[in-house]
């Protein structure tokens, strides 16, 4: 290590210029290195300053988010007012179209008064400040929508009318005409659904003869078009007026419902069967014998006076259950019943066991036939396809008789069809529509017809908010009242109410006259 420059210089072997040049270059390198490090330091300091600013910004944003979370938590802790999708209010109405559609669709399923109770309970549970429409309002909405749907029916020169006359109490009967909205195709044939139908006419009356039905047929054809076919249960007053439609060269076809045809065939067969008549005789008095006894749970189902042959399934199911319990004394249902008691009251069924098996097989064949017709309808070749399907399924004489009768019936029905024509052969969808109507009016059905009759089209398919708005604009309250006064006569319920009112008013008048104080003249 050298203490001063002369000593260092004396030890160097290079020339002075070389040493100076080396020192100069070394100095330049250190200056350059210093510059780079200074620039790096300045950059780091700038990044530090930016990082500090970003940290401050993030702290501020985080504080704002914390305050927002606290605010939202506070809002959630408070009871909130729920906004329901009630929709826009139709002109002149208090409730939105969405709420009206909800009320109508709910009433289609559960009824009028239950709808108001269900909506009140639901809105209360949601904490929604929403008034609930009364059942009278829902009733009027359903009637106006039903009348609007009936008015919107298009005029077509084809299609199939499904026609039936429904009986009520007294002399009131309703002539109903339904039509599928679309044409049928063989590859797309399926059972008719309520949503596939449209109501062309629903007219109450007390007398439906050939003339009255013919008048309705012609008026409906003029308004909605002449049908290709009219499908009914085979009643003369429904079939013969079809000849008044169309032209002499082109009349609508007369089709007969398969279910009613098979029911009539079953009635004719069993009415001539002495075994079945004896069975009915023993069954008719069994209810009175078994009620109020330990055998009360073995009471047979009631045989309906109307369409009793269509309701044979319940009786056959009961007979099979009782025969099983007769063969199994250890069953739970016989624990408190002695063998002698069981045999004395129900043992007579054993003698009818072979006939019951025959009736059951026949009933199963009828059910299979109805399913096949419900799916396939009627077309050219239906009798041939039916014979191939059911020829081997009939196992006894009665079942074979029904298969042969059905094949002949189908051959008659398909005779006038075109080569590519495919039509329905079941009116069950019409019966289902009226079942919904009776379910809607519930306890009022025993009082005959009511103003809810025009709501029948509403029961076929759900309504939407847009349809509600359009229907309420199309049918006014005055128009609905006009329809009610024109179409509905004085109902059984009105007559019964007037009967009591007249009696009360007469009695009150007599009492008032009896208590009047005479005035001396």
XYZ file of C-alpha atoms in Angstrom, residues 17-437:
421
model
C 0.494 8.971 -20.763
C -0.739 5.420 -20.414
C -1.303 5.859 -16.747
C -3.197 9.097 -17.303
C -5.346 7.496 -19.986
C -6.189 4.597 -17.669
C -7.184 6.950 -14.902
C -9.339 8.961 -17.288
C -11.172 5.907 -18.556
C -11.698 4.648 -15.072
C -13.139 7.982 -14.084
C -15.542 7.920 -17.044
C -16.716 4.445 -16.185
C -17.459 5.467 -12.625
C -19.293 8.576 -13.819
C -21.412 6.441 -16.175
C -22.130 3.940 -13.429
C -23.070 6.773 -11.116
C -25.446 8.179 -13.707
C -27.143 4.816 -14.151
C -27.498 4.322 -10.435
C -28.795 7.860 -9.993
C -31.424 7.274 -12.717
C -32.382 3.980 -11.111
C -32.678 5.645 -7.744
C -34.843 8.418 -9.195
C -37.098 5.786 -10.809
C -37.412 3.853 -7.562
C -38.248 7.042 -5.699
C -40.921 7.857 -8.325
C -42.386 4.365 -8.019
C -42.313 4.737 -4.250
C -44.241 7.978 -4.486
C -46.773 6.405 -6.890
C -47.131 3.391 -4.611
C -47.819 5.705 -1.681
C -50.487 7.522 -3.698
C -52.072 4.201 -4.790
C -52.011 2.996 -1.189
C -53.815 6.114 -0.062
C -56.337 5.700 -2.864
C -56.969 2.046 -1.992
C -57.327 2.929 1.676
C -59.920 5.548 0.773
C -61.777 3.139 -1.529
C -61.676 0.407 1.105
C -63.095 2.776 3.669
C -65.899 3.685 1.268
C -66.657 -0.032 0.674
C -66.731 -0.688 4.404
C -69.183 2.141 4.846
C -71.280 0.837 1.875
C -71.379 -2.664 3.384
C -72.516 -1.250 6.696
C -75.190 0.782 4.892
C -76.433 -2.279 2.963
C -76.470 -4.383 6.106
C -78.473 -1.696 7.803
C -80.915 -1.600 4.862
C -81.270 -5.384 4.859
C -81.972 -5.346 8.566
C -84.889 -3.020 7.926
C -88.197 -4.451 6.493
C -88.265 -3.858 2.737
C -91.232 -3.093 0.562
C -91.479 -5.781 -2.119
C -92.362 -4.662 -5.597
C -94.525 -7.323 -7.243
C -94.679 -7.713 -11.048
C -98.321 -6.654 -11.202
C -97.914 -5.165 -14.673
C -99.475 -2.123 -16.272
C -103.062 -1.353 -15.332
C -105.603 -1.697 -18.144
C -107.600 1.489 -18.734
C -110.230 1.970 -16.054
C -108.902 -0.768 -13.753
C -107.369 -0.652 -10.310
C -105.156 -3.726 -10.665
C -102.317 -4.455 -13.058
C -102.678 -6.913 -15.930
C -100.101 -9.247 -14.371
C -102.027 -9.471 -11.100
C -105.299 -10.007 -12.977
C -103.720 -12.860 -14.968
C -102.372 -14.408 -11.749
C -105.780 -14.183 -10.072
C -107.612 -15.711 -13.044
C -105.112 -18.551 -13.481
C -105.237 -19.332 -9.775
C -109.045 -19.290 -9.788
C -109.009 -21.766 -12.691
C -107.289 -24.246 -10.378
C -108.698 -23.643 -6.886
C -111.863 -21.547 -7.273
C -112.883 -17.938 -6.673
C -113.011 -17.479 -2.899
C -109.944 -19.707 -2.257
C -108.005 -17.485 -4.669
C -108.585 -14.356 -2.585
C -107.582 -16.194 0.592
C -104.447 -17.625 -1.036
C -103.367 -14.244 -2.423
C -103.940 -12.538 0.943
C -101.850 -15.155 2.732
C -99.076 -14.986 0.147
C -98.878 -11.183 0.071
C -98.859 -11.064 3.865
C -95.985 -13.578 3.960
C -94.015 -11.483 1.456
C -94.739 -8.278 3.329
C -96.051 -6.749 0.133
C -98.313 -3.725 0.386
C -100.626 -4.943 -2.385
C -104.438 -4.924 -2.222
C -106.074 -8.245 -3.041
C -108.914 -8.294 -5.587
C -112.274 -9.561 -4.402
C -113.708 -12.792 -5.723
C -116.465 -10.787 -7.440
C -113.807 -8.913 -9.440
C -112.067 -12.160 -10.395
C -115.437 -13.580 -11.436
C -116.105 -10.637 -13.765
C -112.600 -10.828 -15.242
C -113.065 -14.509 -16.032
C -116.418 -13.834 -17.667
C -115.117 -10.976 -19.812
C -112.041 -12.958 -20.890
C -114.258 -15.934 -21.689
C -116.604 -13.852 -23.823
C -113.614 -12.265 -25.584
C -112.132 -15.680 -26.354
C -115.418 -16.873 -27.778
C -115.677 -13.762 -29.974
C -112.126 -14.230 -31.303
C -112.928 -17.541 -32.983
C -111.902 -17.476 -36.652
C -114.088 -18.472 -39.571
C -112.882 -21.730 -41.128
C -114.453 -24.067 -43.626
C -112.923 -27.175 -42.124
C -112.323 -28.557 -38.660
C -114.354 -30.772 -36.367
C -117.111 -29.668 -34.026
C -117.342 -31.479 -30.702
C -120.956 -31.124 -29.591
C -122.730 -32.124 -26.397
C -125.727 -31.163 -24.263
C -125.019 -30.970 -20.544
C -127.867 -31.405 -18.083
C -128.296 -29.300 -14.952
C -130.952 -29.270 -12.258
C -134.480 -28.558 -13.426
C -134.943 -28.075 -17.172
C -131.726 -26.145 -17.748
C -129.414 -27.693 -20.327
C -126.386 -26.272 -22.129
C -125.500 -26.857 -25.767
C -121.724 -26.586 -26.172
C -119.672 -26.609 -29.377
C -115.882 -26.904 -29.236
C -113.421 -26.994 -32.129
C -109.703 -27.875 -32.232
C -107.572 -24.898 -33.182
C -105.368 -26.824 -35.621
C -105.858 -29.453 -38.269
C -104.819 -33.018 -37.610
C -102.007 -34.893 -39.289
C -101.662 -38.634 -39.054
C -98.025 -38.556 -37.989
C -98.748 -35.949 -35.279
C -102.063 -37.253 -33.942
C -102.344 -37.129 -30.144
C -105.137 -36.958 -27.558
C -106.936 -33.631 -27.570
C -106.073 -31.295 -24.714
C -108.095 -28.409 -23.331
C -105.502 -25.900 -24.530
C -105.986 -27.217 -28.082
C -109.681 -26.266 -28.132
C -111.698 -23.130 -28.725
C -115.315 -22.550 -27.717
C -117.597 -21.712 -30.626
C -120.879 -21.700 -28.716
C -122.077 -22.239 -25.165
C -125.825 -21.657 -25.078
C -128.206 -22.553 -22.242
C -131.787 -23.552 -22.877
C -134.671 -25.598 -21.544
C -135.620 -27.409 -24.723
C -133.137 -28.768 -27.228
C -134.923 -30.518 -30.045
C -133.851 -30.947 -33.642
C -135.134 -27.502 -34.616
C -133.404 -25.641 -31.772
C -130.112 -27.476 -32.305
C -130.339 -26.877 -36.060
C -130.796 -23.149 -35.500
C -127.641 -23.039 -33.363
C -125.723 -25.117 -35.918
C -126.614 -22.768 -38.772
C -125.879 -19.617 -36.770
C -122.510 -21.004 -35.648
C -121.625 -22.125 -39.193
C -122.430 -18.678 -40.556
C -120.232 -17.061 -37.938
C -117.365 -19.596 -37.671
C -117.576 -21.582 -40.909
C -119.077 -24.934 -41.921
C -117.267 -27.858 -40.267
C -115.861 -30.900 -42.000
C -117.387 -33.183 -39.351
C -119.575 -33.014 -36.236
C -118.639 -35.374 -33.391
C -121.323 -36.090 -30.771
C -122.457 -38.830 -28.399
C -124.908 -40.164 -30.989
C -128.050 -38.397 -29.749
C -130.619 -37.954 -32.518
C -131.191 -34.274 -31.741
C -127.466 -33.657 -32.232
C -126.909 -35.786 -35.346
C -129.901 -35.098 -37.577
C -129.504 -31.266 -37.684
C -126.075 -31.787 -39.273
C -127.950 -32.403 -42.542
C -128.984 -28.736 -42.529
C -125.345 -27.597 -42.853
C -123.337 -27.214 -46.014
C -124.728 -27.993 -49.452
C -126.520 -30.982 -50.884
C -123.281 -32.198 -52.508
C -121.056 -31.514 -49.512
C -122.513 -32.212 -46.074
C -120.435 -32.402 -42.886
C -119.672 -35.904 -41.655
C -121.552 -37.274 -38.656
C -119.103 -38.907 -36.255
C -120.027 -40.709 -33.071
C -118.004 -40.667 -29.877
C -116.349 -44.031 -29.229
C -116.803 -43.932 -25.453
C -120.575 -43.530 -25.668
C -120.769 -46.208 -28.348
C -118.922 -48.723 -26.161
C -120.996 -47.746 -23.120
C -124.199 -48.437 -25.051
C -122.815 -51.769 -26.263
C -121.850 -52.718 -22.714
C -125.278 -51.718 -21.440
C -127.013 -53.830 -24.085
C -124.821 -56.841 -23.333
C -125.144 -56.687 -19.554
C -128.847 -55.861 -19.644
C -129.432 -59.234 -21.332
C -127.146 -61.074 -18.903
C -129.241 -62.702 -16.107
C -126.093 -63.242 -14.054
C -125.338 -59.526 -14.079
C -128.915 -58.649 -13.164
C -128.773 -61.052 -10.236
C -125.450 -59.521 -9.208
C -126.958 -56.019 -9.257
C -129.923 -57.202 -7.196
C -127.683 -58.526 -4.441
C -125.417 -55.483 -4.612
C -128.213 -52.896 -4.382
C -129.272 -53.822 -0.854
C -125.791 -54.473 0.513
C -125.111 -50.894 1.592
C -128.035 -50.840 4.032
C -127.012 -54.234 5.408
C -123.372 -53.338 6.078
C -123.591 -49.774 7.359
C -123.581 -49.359 11.133
C -121.797 -52.735 11.482
C -118.214 -53.919 11.837
C -118.315 -54.587 8.065
C -118.930 -50.926 7.177
C -115.535 -50.582 5.470
C -116.641 -53.245 2.978
C -119.577 -51.147 1.702
C -119.567 -51.159 -2.135
C -119.249 -47.908 -4.093
C -122.559 -46.368 -5.180
C -123.773 -47.229 -8.662
C -124.531 -43.973 -10.487
C -127.920 -43.850 -12.139
C -126.503 -41.811 -15.005
C -123.773 -43.408 -17.139
C -123.536 -46.271 -14.674
C -121.948 -48.523 -17.290
C -119.153 -45.975 -17.705
C -118.507 -46.226 -13.952
C -118.319 -50.013 -13.750
C -114.609 -49.913 -12.908
C -115.210 -48.913 -9.267
C -117.584 -51.811 -8.711
C -115.211 -54.319 -10.311
C -112.332 -53.011 -8.219
C -114.442 -53.469 -5.084
C -115.393 -57.036 -6.021
C -111.759 -58.056 -6.536
C -110.778 -56.539 -3.182
C -113.586 -58.336 -1.340
C -112.802 -61.662 -3.038
C -109.179 -61.318 -1.954
C -110.191 -60.695 1.667
C -112.559 -63.676 1.532
C -109.595 -65.846 0.561
C -107.287 -64.326 3.224
C -108.898 -64.450 6.690
C -105.659 -63.184 8.281
C -105.864 -59.771 6.541
C -105.870 -56.634 8.701
C -109.366 -55.666 7.547
C -110.807 -58.911 8.967
C -109.179 -58.927 12.409
C -112.414 -58.184 14.274
C -114.734 -60.007 11.888
C -115.591 -63.654 12.327
C -115.436 -66.081 9.401
C -119.154 -66.838 9.730
C -120.058 -63.152 9.658
C -117.877 -62.482 6.598
C -119.273 -65.438 4.686
C -122.829 -64.628 5.637
C -122.713 -61.029 4.318
C -120.176 -61.198 1.479
C -119.651 -64.863 0.713
C -122.207 -64.754 -2.113
C -119.576 -63.016 -4.280
C -117.731 -66.339 -4.740
C -120.560 -67.641 -6.921
C -120.052 -64.686 -9.301
C -116.264 -65.018 -9.510
C -116.168 -66.476 -13.093
C -118.571 -63.780 -14.323
C -116.556 -61.073 -12.561
C -113.411 -62.245 -14.368
C -115.272 -62.030 -17.669
C -116.640 -58.571 -16.918
C -113.178 -57.404 -15.848
C -111.563 -58.690 -19.037
C -114.262 -56.947 -21.052
C -113.753 -53.701 -19.149
C -109.995 -53.874 -19.718
C -110.558 -54.383 -23.435
C -112.844 -51.338 -23.478
C -110.192 -49.237 -21.711
C -107.534 -50.373 -24.206
C -109.841 -49.576 -27.130
C -110.511 -46.083 -25.773
C -106.787 -45.457 -25.314
C -106.105 -46.582 -28.879
C -108.869 -44.404 -30.343
C -107.855 -41.470 -28.164
C -104.331 -41.658 -29.584
C -105.094 -42.571 -33.203
C -108.498 -41.041 -34.002
C -110.286 -42.172 -37.187
C -108.716 -42.464 -40.644
C -108.770 -44.669 -43.709
C -107.508 -48.063 -42.574
C -108.323 -47.567 -38.878
C -110.513 -50.701 -38.772
C -107.728 -52.764 -40.355
C -105.085 -51.487 -37.919
C -107.447 -51.987 -34.989
C -108.132 -55.590 -35.970
C -104.418 -56.363 -36.150
C -103.866 -54.827 -32.736
C -106.794 -56.348 -30.806
C -107.604 -59.603 -32.573
C -105.489 -61.693 -30.189
C -106.146 -59.658 -27.044
C -109.748 -60.834 -26.688
C -109.728 -63.981 -24.528
C -113.428 -64.710 -24.021
C -116.689 -64.444 -25.937
C -117.724 -61.073 -24.443
C -114.364 -59.443 -25.212
C -114.375 -60.832 -28.772
C -117.875 -59.446 -29.205
C -116.646 -55.945 -28.306
C -113.631 -56.176 -30.597
C -115.849 -57.205 -33.537
C -118.405 -54.471 -32.791
C -115.670 -51.837 -32.556
C -114.040 -52.918 -35.810
C -117.397 -52.739 -37.606
C -118.059 -49.335 -36.012
C -114.695 -47.983 -37.205
C -115.329 -49.304 -40.709
C -118.595 -47.358 -40.845
C -116.962 -44.181 -39.507
C -114.027 -44.203 -41.944
C -116.119 -44.905 -45.033
C -116.645 -41.234 -46.003
C -113.161 -40.000 -45.079
C -110.645 -38.837 -47.637
C -107.495 -40.833 -48.236
C -105.248 -38.516 -46.195
C -107.854 -37.340 -43.666
C -107.385 -37.806 -39.936
C -110.100 -36.824 -37.437
C -110.688 -37.263 -33.686
C -113.255 -39.739 -32.381
C -113.506 -38.801 -28.702
C -115.429 -36.035 -26.911
C -113.696 -36.600 -23.581
C -112.011 -33.205 -23.813
C -115.456 -31.559 -23.898
C -116.524 -33.509 -20.817
C -113.285 -32.453 -19.142
C -114.036 -28.796 -19.883
C -117.420 -29.011 -18.181
C -115.873 -30.877 -15.259
C -113.626 -27.859 -14.745
C -116.631 -25.575 -14.942
